[in-house]
JSON list of N, CA and C in Angstrom, two decimals:
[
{"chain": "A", "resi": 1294, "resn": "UNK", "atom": "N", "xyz": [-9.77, -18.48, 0.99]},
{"chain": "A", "resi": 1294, "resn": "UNK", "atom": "CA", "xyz": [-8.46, -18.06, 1.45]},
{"chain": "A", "resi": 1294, "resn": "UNK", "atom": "C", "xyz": [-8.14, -16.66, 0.91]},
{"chain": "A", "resi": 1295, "resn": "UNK", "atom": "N", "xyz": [-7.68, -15.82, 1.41]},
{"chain": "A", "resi": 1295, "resn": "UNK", "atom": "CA", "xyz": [-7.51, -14.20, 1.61]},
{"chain": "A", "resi": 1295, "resn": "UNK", "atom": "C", "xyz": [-5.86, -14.64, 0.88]},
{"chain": "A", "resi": 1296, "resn": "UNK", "atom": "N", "xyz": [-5.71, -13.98, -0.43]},
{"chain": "A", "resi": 1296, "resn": "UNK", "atom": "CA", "xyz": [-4.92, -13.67, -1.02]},
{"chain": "A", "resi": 1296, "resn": "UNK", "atom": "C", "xyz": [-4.03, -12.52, -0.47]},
{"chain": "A", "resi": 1297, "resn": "UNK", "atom": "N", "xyz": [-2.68, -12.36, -0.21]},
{"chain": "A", "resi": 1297, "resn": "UNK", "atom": "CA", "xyz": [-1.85, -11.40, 0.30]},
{"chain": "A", "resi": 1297, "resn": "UNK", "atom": "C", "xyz": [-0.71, -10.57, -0.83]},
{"chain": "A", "resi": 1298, "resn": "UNK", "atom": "N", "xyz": [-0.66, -9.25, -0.42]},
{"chain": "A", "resi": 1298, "resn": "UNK", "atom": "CA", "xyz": [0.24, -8.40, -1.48]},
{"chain": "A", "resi": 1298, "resn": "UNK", "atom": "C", "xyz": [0.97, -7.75, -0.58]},
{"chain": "A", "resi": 1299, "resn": "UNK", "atom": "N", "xyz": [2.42, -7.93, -0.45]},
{"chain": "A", "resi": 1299, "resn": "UNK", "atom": "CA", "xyz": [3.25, -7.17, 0.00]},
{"chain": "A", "resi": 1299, "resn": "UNK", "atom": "C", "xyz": [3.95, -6.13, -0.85]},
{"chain": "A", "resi": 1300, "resn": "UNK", "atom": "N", "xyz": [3.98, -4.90, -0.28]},
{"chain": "A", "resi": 1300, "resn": "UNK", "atom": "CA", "xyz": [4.21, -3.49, -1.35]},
{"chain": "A", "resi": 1300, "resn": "UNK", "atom": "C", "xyz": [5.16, -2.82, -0.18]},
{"chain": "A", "resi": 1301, "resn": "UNK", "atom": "N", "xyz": [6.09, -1.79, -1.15]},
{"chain": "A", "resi": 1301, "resn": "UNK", "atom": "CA", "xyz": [7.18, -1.30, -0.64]},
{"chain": "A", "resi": 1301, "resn": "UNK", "atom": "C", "xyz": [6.44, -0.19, -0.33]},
{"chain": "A", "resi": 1302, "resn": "UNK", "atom": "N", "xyz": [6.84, 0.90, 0.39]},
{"chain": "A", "resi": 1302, "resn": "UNK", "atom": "CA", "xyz": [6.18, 1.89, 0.20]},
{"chain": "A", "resi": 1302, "resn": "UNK", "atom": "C", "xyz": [7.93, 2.87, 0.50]},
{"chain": "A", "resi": 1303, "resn": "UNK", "atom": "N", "xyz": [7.95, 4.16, 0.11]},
{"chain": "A", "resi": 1303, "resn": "UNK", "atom": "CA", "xyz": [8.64, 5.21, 0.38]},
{"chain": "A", "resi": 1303, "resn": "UNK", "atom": "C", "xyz": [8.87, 5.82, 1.15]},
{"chain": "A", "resi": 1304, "resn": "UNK", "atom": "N", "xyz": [7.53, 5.74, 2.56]},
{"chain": "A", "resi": 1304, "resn": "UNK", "atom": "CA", "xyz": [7.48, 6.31, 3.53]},
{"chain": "A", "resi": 1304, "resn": "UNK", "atom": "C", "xyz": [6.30, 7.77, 3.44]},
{"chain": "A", "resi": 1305, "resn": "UNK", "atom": "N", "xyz": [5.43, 7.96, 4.23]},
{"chain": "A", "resi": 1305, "resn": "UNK", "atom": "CA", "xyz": [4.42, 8.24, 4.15]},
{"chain": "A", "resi": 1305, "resn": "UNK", "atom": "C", "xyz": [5.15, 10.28, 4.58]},
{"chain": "A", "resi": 1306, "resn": "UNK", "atom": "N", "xyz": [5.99, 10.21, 5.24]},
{"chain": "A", "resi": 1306, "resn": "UNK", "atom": "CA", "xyz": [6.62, 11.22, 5.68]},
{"chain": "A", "resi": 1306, "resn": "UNK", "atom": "C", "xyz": [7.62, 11.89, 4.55]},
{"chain": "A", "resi": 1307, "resn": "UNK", "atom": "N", "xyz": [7.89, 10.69, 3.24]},
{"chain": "A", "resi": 1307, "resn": "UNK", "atom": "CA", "xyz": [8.40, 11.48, 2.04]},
{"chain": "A", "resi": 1307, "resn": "UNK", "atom": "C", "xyz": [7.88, 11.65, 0.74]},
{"chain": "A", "resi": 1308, "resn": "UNK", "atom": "N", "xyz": [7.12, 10.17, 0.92]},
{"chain": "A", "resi": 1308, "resn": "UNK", "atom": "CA", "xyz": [5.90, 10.90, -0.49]},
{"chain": "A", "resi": 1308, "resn": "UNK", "atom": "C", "xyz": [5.00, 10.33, -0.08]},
{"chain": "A", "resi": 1309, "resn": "UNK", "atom": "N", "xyz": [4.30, 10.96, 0.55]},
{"chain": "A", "resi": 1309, "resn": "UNK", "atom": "CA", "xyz": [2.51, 10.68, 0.90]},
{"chain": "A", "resi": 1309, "resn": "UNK", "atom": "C", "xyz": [1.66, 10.65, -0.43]},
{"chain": "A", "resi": 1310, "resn": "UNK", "atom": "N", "xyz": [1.80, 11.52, -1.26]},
{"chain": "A", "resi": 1310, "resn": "UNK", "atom": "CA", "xyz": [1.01, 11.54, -2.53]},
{"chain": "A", "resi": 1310, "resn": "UNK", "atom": "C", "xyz": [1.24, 10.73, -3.33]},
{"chain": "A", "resi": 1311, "resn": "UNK", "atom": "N", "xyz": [2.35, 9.76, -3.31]},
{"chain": "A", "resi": 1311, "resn": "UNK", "atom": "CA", "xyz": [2.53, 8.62, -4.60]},
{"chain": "A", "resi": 1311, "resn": "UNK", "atom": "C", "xyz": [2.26, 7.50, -3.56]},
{"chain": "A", "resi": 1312, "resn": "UNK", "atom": "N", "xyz": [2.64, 7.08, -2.58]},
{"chain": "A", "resi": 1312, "resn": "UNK", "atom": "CA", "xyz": [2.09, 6.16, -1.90]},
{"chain": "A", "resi": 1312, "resn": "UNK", "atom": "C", "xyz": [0.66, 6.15, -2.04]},
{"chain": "A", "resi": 1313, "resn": "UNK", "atom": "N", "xyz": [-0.26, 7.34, -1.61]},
{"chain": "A", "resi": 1313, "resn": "UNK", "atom": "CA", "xyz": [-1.40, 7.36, -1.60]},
{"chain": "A", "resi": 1313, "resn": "UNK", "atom": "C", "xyz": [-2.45, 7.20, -2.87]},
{"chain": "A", "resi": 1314, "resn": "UNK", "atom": "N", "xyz": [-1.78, 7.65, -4.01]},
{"chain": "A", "resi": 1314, "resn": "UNK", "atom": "CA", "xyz": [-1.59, 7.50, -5.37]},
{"chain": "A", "resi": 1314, "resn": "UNK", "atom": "C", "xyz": [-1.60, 5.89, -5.61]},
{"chain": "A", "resi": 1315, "resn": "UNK", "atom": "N", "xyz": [-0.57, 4.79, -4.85]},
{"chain": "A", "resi": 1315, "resn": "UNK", "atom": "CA", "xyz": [-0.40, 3.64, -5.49]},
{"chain": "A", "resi": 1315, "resn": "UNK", "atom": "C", "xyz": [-1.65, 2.80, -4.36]},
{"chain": "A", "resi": 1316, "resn": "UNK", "atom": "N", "xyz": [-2.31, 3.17, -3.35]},
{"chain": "A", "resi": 1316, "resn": "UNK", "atom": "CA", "xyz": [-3.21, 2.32, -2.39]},
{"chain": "A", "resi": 1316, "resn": "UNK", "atom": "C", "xyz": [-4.55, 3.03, -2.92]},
{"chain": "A", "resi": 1317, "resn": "UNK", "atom": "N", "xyz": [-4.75, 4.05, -3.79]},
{"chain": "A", "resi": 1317, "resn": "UNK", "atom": "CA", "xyz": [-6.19, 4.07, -4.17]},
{"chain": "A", "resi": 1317, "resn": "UNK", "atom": "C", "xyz": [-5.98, 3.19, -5.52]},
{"chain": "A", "resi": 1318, "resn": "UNK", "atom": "N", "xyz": [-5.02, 2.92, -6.48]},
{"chain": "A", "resi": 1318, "resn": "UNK", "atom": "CA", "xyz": [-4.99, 2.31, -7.73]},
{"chain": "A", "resi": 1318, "resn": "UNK", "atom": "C", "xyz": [-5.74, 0.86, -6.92]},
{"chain": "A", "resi": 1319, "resn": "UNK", "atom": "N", "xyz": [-4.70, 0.34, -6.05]},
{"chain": "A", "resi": 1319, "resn": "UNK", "atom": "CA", "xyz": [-4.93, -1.44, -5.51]},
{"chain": "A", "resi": 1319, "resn": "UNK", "atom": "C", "xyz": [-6.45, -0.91, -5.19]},
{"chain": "A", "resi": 1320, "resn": "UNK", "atom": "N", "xyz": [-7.04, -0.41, -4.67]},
{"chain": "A", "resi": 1320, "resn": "UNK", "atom": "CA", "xyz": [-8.25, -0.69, -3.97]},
{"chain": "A", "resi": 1320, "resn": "UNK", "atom": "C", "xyz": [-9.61, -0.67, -4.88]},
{"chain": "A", "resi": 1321, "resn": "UNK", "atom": "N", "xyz": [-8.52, 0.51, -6.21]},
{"chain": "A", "resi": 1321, "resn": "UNK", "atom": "CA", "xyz": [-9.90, 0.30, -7.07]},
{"chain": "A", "resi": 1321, "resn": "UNK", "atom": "C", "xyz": [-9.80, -1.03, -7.79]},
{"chain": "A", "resi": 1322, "resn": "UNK", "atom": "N", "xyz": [-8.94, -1.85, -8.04]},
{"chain": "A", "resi": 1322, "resn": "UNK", "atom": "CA", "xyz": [-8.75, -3.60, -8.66]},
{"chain": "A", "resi": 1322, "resn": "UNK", "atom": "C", "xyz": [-9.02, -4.39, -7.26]},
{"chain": "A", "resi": 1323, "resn": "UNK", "atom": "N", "xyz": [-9.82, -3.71, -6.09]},
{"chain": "A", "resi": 1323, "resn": "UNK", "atom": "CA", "xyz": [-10.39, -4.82, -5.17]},
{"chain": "A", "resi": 1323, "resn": "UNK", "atom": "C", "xyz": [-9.22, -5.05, -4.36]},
{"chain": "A", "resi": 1324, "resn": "UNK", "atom": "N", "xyz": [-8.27, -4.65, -3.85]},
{"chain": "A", "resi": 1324, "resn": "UNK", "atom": "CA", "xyz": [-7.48, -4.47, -2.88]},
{"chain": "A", "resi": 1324, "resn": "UNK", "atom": "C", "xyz": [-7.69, -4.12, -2.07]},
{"chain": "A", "resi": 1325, "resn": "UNK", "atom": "N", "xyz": [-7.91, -4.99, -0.58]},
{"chain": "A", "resi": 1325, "resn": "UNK", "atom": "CA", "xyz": [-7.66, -3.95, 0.88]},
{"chain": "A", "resi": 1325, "resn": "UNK", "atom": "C", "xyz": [-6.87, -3.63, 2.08]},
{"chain": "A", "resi": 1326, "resn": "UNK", "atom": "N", "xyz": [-6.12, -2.37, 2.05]},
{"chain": "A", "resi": 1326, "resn": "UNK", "atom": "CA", "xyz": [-5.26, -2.52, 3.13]},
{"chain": "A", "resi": 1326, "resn": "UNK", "atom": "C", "xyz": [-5.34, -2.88, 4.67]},
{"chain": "A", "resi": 1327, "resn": "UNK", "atom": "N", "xyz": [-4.57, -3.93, 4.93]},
{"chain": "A", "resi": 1327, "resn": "UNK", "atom": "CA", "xyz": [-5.11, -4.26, 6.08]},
{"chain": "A", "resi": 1327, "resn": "UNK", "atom": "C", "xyz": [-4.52, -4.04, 7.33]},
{"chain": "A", "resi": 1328, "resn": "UNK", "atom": "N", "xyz": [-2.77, -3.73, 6.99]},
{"chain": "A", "resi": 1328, "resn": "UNK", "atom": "CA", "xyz": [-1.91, -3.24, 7.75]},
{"chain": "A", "resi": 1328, "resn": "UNK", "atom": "C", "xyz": [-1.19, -2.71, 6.91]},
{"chain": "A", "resi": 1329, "resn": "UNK", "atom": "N", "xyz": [-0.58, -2.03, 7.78]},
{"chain": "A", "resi": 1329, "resn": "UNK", "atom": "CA", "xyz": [0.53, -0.87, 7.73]},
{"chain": "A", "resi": 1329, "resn": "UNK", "atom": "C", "xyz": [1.66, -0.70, 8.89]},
{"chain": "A", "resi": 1330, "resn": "UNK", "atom": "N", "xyz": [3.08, -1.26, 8.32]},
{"chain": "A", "resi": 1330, "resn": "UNK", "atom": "CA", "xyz": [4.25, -1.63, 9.08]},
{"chain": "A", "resi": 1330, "resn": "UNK", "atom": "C", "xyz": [5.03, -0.43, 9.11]},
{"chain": "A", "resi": 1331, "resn": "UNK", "atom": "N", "xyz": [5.63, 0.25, 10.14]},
{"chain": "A", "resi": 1331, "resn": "UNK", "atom": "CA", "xyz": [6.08, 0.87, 9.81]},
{"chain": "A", "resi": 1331, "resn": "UNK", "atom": "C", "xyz": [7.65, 0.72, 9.96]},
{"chain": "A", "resi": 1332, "resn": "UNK", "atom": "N", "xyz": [8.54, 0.93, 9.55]},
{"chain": "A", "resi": 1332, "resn": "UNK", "atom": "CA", "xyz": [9.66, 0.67, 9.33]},
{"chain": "A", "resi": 1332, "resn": "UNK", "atom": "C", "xyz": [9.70, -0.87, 8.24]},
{"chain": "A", "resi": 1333, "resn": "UNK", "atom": "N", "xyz": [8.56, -1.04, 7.73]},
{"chain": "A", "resi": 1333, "resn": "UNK", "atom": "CA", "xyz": [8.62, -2.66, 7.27]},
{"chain": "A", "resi": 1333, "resn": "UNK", "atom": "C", "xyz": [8.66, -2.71, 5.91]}
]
């Protein structure tokens, strides 16, 4: 069974670099993004 993590994000249009910052941290502890909501 595929374990799930829901994360806030800031919006990619106001901080791309700390968002992007917090999805390479998850991926290096084996995290993978699988979607991306937008307005969600």
């Amino acid at each position: 069974m595929k374990q799930k993590k829901y994360m806030m994000s800031d919006g990619l249009a106001f901080s791309e670099e700390k968002d992007m910052k917090k999805l390479s941290d998850m991926a290096s502890k084996g995290w993978v993004l699988d979607s991306f909501a937008v307005m969600g």
